[in-house]
Amino acid sequence: MSHQAARYDFFSRLMHWTIAAAMIYVTIVGYSLHFIADAGLYSFLSVTNMSLALVLTPLMIARYIWRFFRPEVPYGKMLKGHEKGMVHLLHEIFYLLIFVVLISGFLMLQNGFAVFGIIDFPRPVENLDVNLFFFAVHRVSCIALTAMIVLHIAAVIKRSYARQGILKRML
């Protein structure tokens, strides 16, 4: 009989919370950029967002790959039959949206930037039409990802309120 963990391993939890905090931050700042008139503040926050996204990309790749190797954490009686399948599908969509947001964010760049003001990161694609296409993809995928984040948090709150212990798995 194999022993299954009651919560995720330390690395999975660390990656989850680090990426969650960074994604929530870049989402809030990204939407806030639309309301910032000061050019210096706008530039600083924009470069910080792009720099964090650049760091998030390999972290997300590592997190995605690690999920195939980490110990399984069963849902127990929290989810039944089709609910488990729906949760797995929604997590796949969540991962996909994060990758689409990150990749489209770089492909939409019309100028390079200095990562955290230190290392130059060039414009990946030097075609304005391609940049504008990925800007549209980025905008739509950011809206979808924001909806997924809200849905994810709401589901955790609902399951926690019902005393199902779902949050304990990731703490």
PDB file of C-alpha atoms in Angstrom:
ATOM      1  CA  MET A   1       0.000   0.000   0.000  1.00  0.00           C
ATOM      2  CA  SER A   2       1.500   3.343  -1.003  1.00  0.00           C
ATOM      3  CA  HIS A   3       1.404   6.295   1.351  1.00  0.00           C
ATOM      4  CA  GLN A   4      -0.088   9.392  -0.240  1.00  0.00           C
ATOM      5  CA  ALA A   5       0.660  12.816   1.157  1.00  0.00           C
ATOM      6  CA  ALA A   6      -2.062  14.979   2.696  1.00  0.00           C
ATOM      7  CA  ARG A   7      -0.468  18.092   1.222  1.00  0.00           C
ATOM      8  CA  TYR A   8       1.850  19.015  -1.601  1.00  0.00           C
ATOM      9  CA  ASP A   9       5.620  18.763  -1.226  1.00  0.00           C
ATOM     10  CA  PHE A  10       7.629  21.823  -0.176  1.00  0.00           C
ATOM     11  CA  PHE A  11       8.879  22.600  -3.703  1.00  0.00           C
ATOM     12  CA  SER A  12       5.341  22.528  -5.154  1.00  0.00           C
ATOM     13  CA  ARG A  13       4.031  24.777  -2.384  1.00  0.00           C
ATOM     14  CA  LEU A  14       6.959  27.187  -2.762  1.00  0.00           C
ATOM     15  CA  MET A  15       6.453  27.411  -6.525  1.00  0.00           C
ATOM     16  CA  HIS A  16       2.676  27.812  -6.173  1.00  0.00           C
ATOM     17  CA  TRP A  17       2.816  30.690  -3.698  1.00  0.00           C
ATOM     18  CA  THR A  18       5.776  32.429  -5.326  1.00  0.00           C
ATOM     19  CA  ILE A  19       4.172  32.323  -8.758  1.00  0.00           C
ATOM     20  CA  ALA A  20       0.722  33.185  -7.356  1.00  0.00           C
ATOM     21  CA  ALA A  21       2.056  36.273  -5.563  1.00  0.00           C
ATOM     22  CA  ALA A  22       4.018  37.401  -8.617  1.00  0.00           C
ATOM     23  CA  MET A  23       1.109  36.775 -11.018  1.00  0.00           C
ATOM     24  CA  ILE A  24      -1.324  38.688  -8.808  1.00  0.00           C
ATOM     25  CA  TYR A  25       1.182  41.551  -8.532  1.00  0.00           C
ATOM     26  CA  VAL A  26       1.860  41.761 -12.285  1.00  0.00           C
ATOM     27  CA  THR A  27      -1.862  41.526 -13.008  1.00  0.00           C
ATOM     28  CA  ILE A  28      -2.722  44.397 -10.666  1.00  0.00           C
ATOM     29  CA  VAL A  29       0.177  46.516 -11.895  1.00  0.00           C
ATOM     30  CA  GLY A  30      -0.534  45.642 -15.532  1.00  0.00           C
ATOM     31  CA  TYR A  31      -4.111  46.876 -15.265  1.00  0.00           C
ATOM     32  CA  SER A  32      -2.965  49.893 -13.209  1.00  0.00           C
ATOM     33  CA  LEU A  33      -0.618  51.006 -15.995  1.00  0.00           C
ATOM     34  CA  HIS A  34      -3.684  52.155 -17.932  1.00  0.00           C
ATOM     35  CA  PHE A  35      -4.300  54.822 -15.277  1.00  0.00           C
ATOM     36  CA  ILE A  36      -0.758  56.094 -14.648  1.00  0.00           C
ATOM     37  CA  ALA A  37      -0.008  59.433 -16.267  1.00  0.00           C
ATOM     38  CA  ASP A  38       3.485  59.994 -14.845  1.00  0.00           C
ATOM     39  CA  ALA A  39       5.952  58.781 -17.518  1.00  0.00           C
ATOM     40  CA  GLY A  40       8.711  57.924 -15.028  1.00  0.00           C
ATOM     41  CA  LEU A  41       6.439  55.855 -12.781  1.00  0.00           C
ATOM     42  CA  TYR A  42       4.833  54.207 -15.807  1.00  0.00           C
ATOM     43  CA  SER A  43       8.244  53.240 -17.205  1.00  0.00           C
ATOM     44  CA  PHE A  44       9.473  51.891 -13.860  1.00  0.00           C
ATOM     45  CA  LEU A  45       6.365  49.771 -13.250  1.00  0.00           C
ATOM     46  CA  SER A  46       6.243  48.580 -16.859  1.00  0.00           C
ATOM     47  CA  VAL A  47       9.907  47.465 -16.834  1.00  0.00           C
ATOM     48  CA  THR A  48       9.424  45.840 -13.409  1.00  0.00           C
ATOM     49  CA  ASN A  49       6.394  43.950 -14.745  1.00  0.00           C
ATOM     50  CA  MET A  50       8.264  42.764 -17.834  1.00  0.00           C
ATOM     51  CA  SER A  51      11.252  41.782 -15.690  1.00  0.00           C
ATOM     52  CA  LEU A  52       9.079  39.765 -13.313  1.00  0.00           C
ATOM     53  CA  ALA A  53       7.391  38.097 -16.290  1.00  0.00           C
ATOM     54  CA  LEU A  54      10.811  37.143 -17.619  1.00  0.00           C
ATOM     55  CA  VAL A  55      11.630  35.514 -14.259  1.00  0.00           C
ATOM     56  CA  LEU A  56       8.187  33.886 -14.065  1.00  0.00           C
ATOM     57  CA  THR A  57       8.543  32.167 -17.422  1.00  0.00           C
ATOM     58  CA  PRO A  58      11.252  29.624 -16.448  1.00  0.00           C
ATOM     59  CA  LEU A  59       9.619  29.223 -13.023  1.00  0.00           C
ATOM     60  CA  MET A  60       6.343  28.298 -14.732  1.00  0.00           C
ATOM     61  CA  ILE A  61       8.135  25.862 -17.011  1.00  0.00           C
ATOM     62  CA  ALA A  62       9.775  24.231 -13.972  1.00  0.00           C
ATOM     63  CA  ARG A  63       6.468  24.137 -12.131  1.00  0.00           C
ATOM     64  CA  TYR A  64       4.667  22.620 -15.089  1.00  0.00           C
ATOM     65  CA  ILE A  65       7.297  19.902 -15.552  1.00  0.00           C
ATOM     66  CA  TRP A  66       7.506  19.184 -11.806  1.00  0.00           C
ATOM     67  CA  ARG A  67       3.795  18.378 -11.624  1.00  0.00           C
ATOM     68  CA  PHE A  68       4.491  15.178 -13.572  1.00  0.00           C
ATOM     69  CA  PHE A  69       7.046  14.046 -10.995  1.00  0.00           C
ATOM     70  CA  ARG A  70       5.706  15.276  -7.662  1.00  0.00           C
ATOM     71  CA  PRO A  71       3.955  12.972  -5.223  1.00  0.00           C
ATOM     72  CA  GLU A  72       0.220  12.722  -5.756  1.00  0.00           C
ATOM     73  CA  VAL A  73      -2.055  14.459  -3.264  1.00  0.00           C
ATOM     74  CA  PRO A  74      -5.528  12.893  -3.328  1.00  0.00           C
ATOM     75  CA  TYR A  75      -8.685  14.999  -3.070  1.00  0.00           C
ATOM     76  CA  GLY A  76     -10.298  12.468  -0.770  1.00  0.00           C
ATOM     77  CA  LYS A  77     -14.002  13.074  -0.288  1.00  0.00           C
ATOM     78  CA  MET A  78     -13.759  16.747  -1.308  1.00  0.00           C
ATOM     79  CA  LEU A  79     -14.453  16.040  -4.970  1.00  0.00           C
ATOM     80  CA  LYS A  80     -16.486  13.337  -6.581  1.00  0.00           C
ATOM     81  CA  GLY A  81     -16.237  11.744 -10.032  1.00  0.00           C
ATOM     82  CA  HIS A  82     -16.826  14.397 -12.684  1.00  0.00           C
ATOM     83  CA  GLU A  83     -15.730  17.182 -10.293  1.00  0.00           C
ATOM     84  CA  LYS A  84     -12.187  15.764 -10.307  1.00  0.00           C
ATOM     85  CA  GLY A  85     -12.150  15.757 -14.092  1.00  0.00           C
ATOM     86  CA  MET A  86     -13.446  19.330 -14.179  1.00  0.00           C
ATOM     87  CA  VAL A  87     -10.785  20.479 -11.680  1.00  0.00           C
ATOM     88  CA  HIS A  88      -8.050  18.833 -13.777  1.00  0.00           C
ATOM     89  CA  LEU A  89      -9.393  20.469 -16.961  1.00  0.00           C
ATOM     90  CA  LEU A  90      -9.558  23.887 -15.285  1.00  0.00           C
ATOM     91  CA  HIS A  91      -5.982  23.513 -14.008  1.00  0.00           C
ATOM     92  CA  GLU A  92      -4.818  22.681 -17.547  1.00  0.00           C
ATOM     93  CA  ILE A  93      -6.602  25.788 -18.839  1.00  0.00           C
ATOM     94  CA  PHE A  94      -5.023  27.793 -16.004  1.00  0.00           C
ATOM     95  CA  TYR A  95      -1.519  26.664 -17.012  1.00  0.00           C
ATOM     96  CA  LEU A  96      -2.261  27.330 -20.685  1.00  0.00           C
ATOM     97  CA  LEU A  97      -3.516  30.844 -19.967  1.00  0.00           C
ATOM     98  CA  ILE A  98      -0.458  31.665 -17.873  1.00  0.00           C
ATOM     99  CA  PHE A  99       1.843  30.556 -20.681  1.00  0.00           C
ATOM    100  CA  VAL A 100      -0.196  32.454 -23.306  1.00  0.00           C
ATOM    101  CA  VAL A 101      -0.051  35.623 -21.169  1.00  0.00           C
ATOM    102  CA  LEU A 102       3.700  35.314 -20.618  1.00  0.00           C
ATOM    103  CA  ILE A 103       4.611  34.460 -24.217  1.00  0.00           C
ATOM    104  CA  SER A 104       2.261  36.985 -25.825  1.00  0.00           C
ATOM    105  CA  GLY A 105       3.583  39.626 -23.437  1.00  0.00           C
ATOM    106  CA  PHE A 106       7.054  39.250 -24.900  1.00  0.00           C
ATOM    107  CA  LEU A 107       5.943  38.884 -28.506  1.00  0.00           C
ATOM    108  CA  MET A 108       3.942  42.120 -28.304  1.00  0.00           C
ATOM    109  CA  LEU A 109       6.987  44.190 -27.288  1.00  0.00           C
ATOM    110  CA  GLN A 110       7.669  47.034 -29.694  1.00  0.00           C
ATOM    111  CA  ASN A 111      10.894  47.915 -27.871  1.00  0.00           C
ATOM    112  CA  GLY A 112      13.463  46.032 -25.850  1.00  0.00           C
ATOM    113  CA  PHE A 113      13.908  46.736 -22.152  1.00  0.00           C
ATOM    114  CA  ALA A 114      16.532  46.390 -19.432  1.00  0.00           C
ATOM    115  CA  VAL A 115      15.647  43.503 -17.105  1.00  0.00           C
ATOM    116  CA  PHE A 116      15.405  45.101 -13.646  1.00  0.00           C
ATOM    117  CA  GLY A 117      17.357  47.960 -15.206  1.00  0.00           C
ATOM    118  CA  ILE A 118      20.480  45.771 -15.611  1.00  0.00           C
ATOM    119  CA  ILE A 119      20.488  43.376 -18.580  1.00  0.00           C
ATOM    120  CA  ASP A 120      19.208  44.355 -22.026  1.00  0.00           C
ATOM    121  CA  PHE A 121      16.388  42.202 -23.373  1.00  0.00           C
ATOM    122  CA  PRO A 122      15.838  42.860 -27.091  1.00  0.00           C
ATOM    123  CA  ARG A 123      12.533  43.101 -28.884  1.00  0.00           C
ATOM    124  CA  PRO A 124      11.862  39.445 -29.818  1.00  0.00           C
ATOM    125  CA  VAL A 125       9.914  40.149 -33.032  1.00  0.00           C
ATOM    126  CA  GLU A 126      10.620  43.188 -35.198  1.00  0.00           C
ATOM    127  CA  ASN A 127       7.334  43.277 -37.071  1.00  0.00           C
ATOM    128  CA  LEU A 128       4.734  45.787 -35.912  1.00  0.00           C
ATOM    129  CA  ASP A 129       1.800  43.765 -37.277  1.00  0.00           C
ATOM    130  CA  VAL A 130       2.966  40.689 -35.339  1.00  0.00           C
ATOM    131  CA  ASN A 131       3.514  42.831 -32.223  1.00  0.00           C
ATOM    132  CA  LEU A 132       0.010  44.272 -32.489  1.00  0.00           C
ATOM    133  CA  PHE A 133      -1.505  40.814 -32.995  1.00  0.00           C
ATOM    134  CA  PHE A 134       0.190  39.539 -29.835  1.00  0.00           C
ATOM    135  CA  PHE A 135      -0.856  42.697 -27.987  1.00  0.00           C
ATOM    136  CA  ALA A 136      -4.470  41.707 -28.728  1.00  0.00           C
ATOM    137  CA  VAL A 137      -3.767  38.101 -27.672  1.00  0.00           C
ATOM    138  CA  HIS A 138      -2.111  39.383 -24.498  1.00  0.00           C
ATOM    139  CA  ARG A 139      -5.035  41.643 -23.644  1.00  0.00           C
ATOM    140  CA  VAL A 140      -7.659  38.905 -24.105  1.00  0.00           C
ATOM    141  CA  SER A 141      -5.587  36.251 -22.323  1.00  0.00           C
ATOM    142  CA  CYS A 142      -4.974  38.622 -19.385  1.00  0.00           C
ATOM    143  CA  ILE A 143      -8.723  39.096 -19.001  1.00  0.00           C
ATOM    144  CA  ALA A 144      -9.271  35.320 -19.165  1.00  0.00           C
ATOM    145  CA  LEU A 145      -6.429  34.689 -16.690  1.00  0.00           C
ATOM    146  CA  THR A 146      -7.819  37.279 -14.278  1.00  0.00           C
ATOM    147  CA  ALA A 147     -11.184  35.507 -14.448  1.00  0.00           C
ATOM    148  CA  MET A 148      -9.449  32.171 -13.778  1.00  0.00           C
ATOM    149  CA  ILE A 149      -7.586  33.623 -10.781  1.00  0.00           C
ATOM    150  CA  VAL A 150     -10.843  34.949  -9.331  1.00  0.00           C
ATOM    151  CA  LEU A 151     -12.556  31.601 -10.021  1.00  0.00           C
ATOM    152  CA  HIS A 152      -9.662  29.714  -8.403  1.00  0.00           C
ATOM    153  CA  ILE A 153      -9.705  31.884  -5.274  1.00  0.00           C
ATOM    154  CA  ALA A 154     -13.513  31.661  -5.060  1.00  0.00           C
ATOM    155  CA  ALA A 155     -13.398  27.861  -5.342  1.00  0.00           C
ATOM    156  CA  VAL A 156     -10.778  27.641  -2.587  1.00  0.00           C
ATOM    157  CA  ILE A 157     -12.845  29.938  -0.349  1.00  0.00           C
ATOM    158  CA  LYS A 158     -16.007  27.925  -1.060  1.00  0.00           C
ATOM    159  CA  ARG A 159     -14.295  24.618  -0.316  1.00  0.00           C
ATOM    160  CA  SER A 160     -12.633  26.065   2.789  1.00  0.00           C
ATOM    161  CA  TYR A 161     -15.933  27.516   4.022  1.00  0.00           C
ATOM    162  CA  ALA A 162     -17.470  24.061   3.586  1.00  0.00           C
ATOM    163  CA  ARG A 163     -14.621  22.800   5.823  1.00  0.00           C
ATOM    164  CA  GLN A 164     -13.270  20.512   3.153  1.00  0.00           C
ATOM    165  CA  GLY A 165      -9.638  21.342   3.928  1.00  0.00           C
ATOM    166  CA  ILE A 166      -8.668  22.089   0.344  1.00  0.00           C
ATOM    167  CA  LEU A 167      -6.377  24.964   1.360  1.00  0.00           C
ATOM    168  CA  LYS A 168      -4.426  22.738   3.758  1.00  0.00           C
ATOM    169  CA  ARG A 169      -3.123  20.820   0.760  1.00  0.00           C
ATOM    170  CA  MET A 170      -1.162  23.883  -0.422  1.00  0.00           C
ATOM    171  CA  LEU A 171      -0.125  25.353   2.961  1.00  0.00           C
TER     172      LEU A 171
END
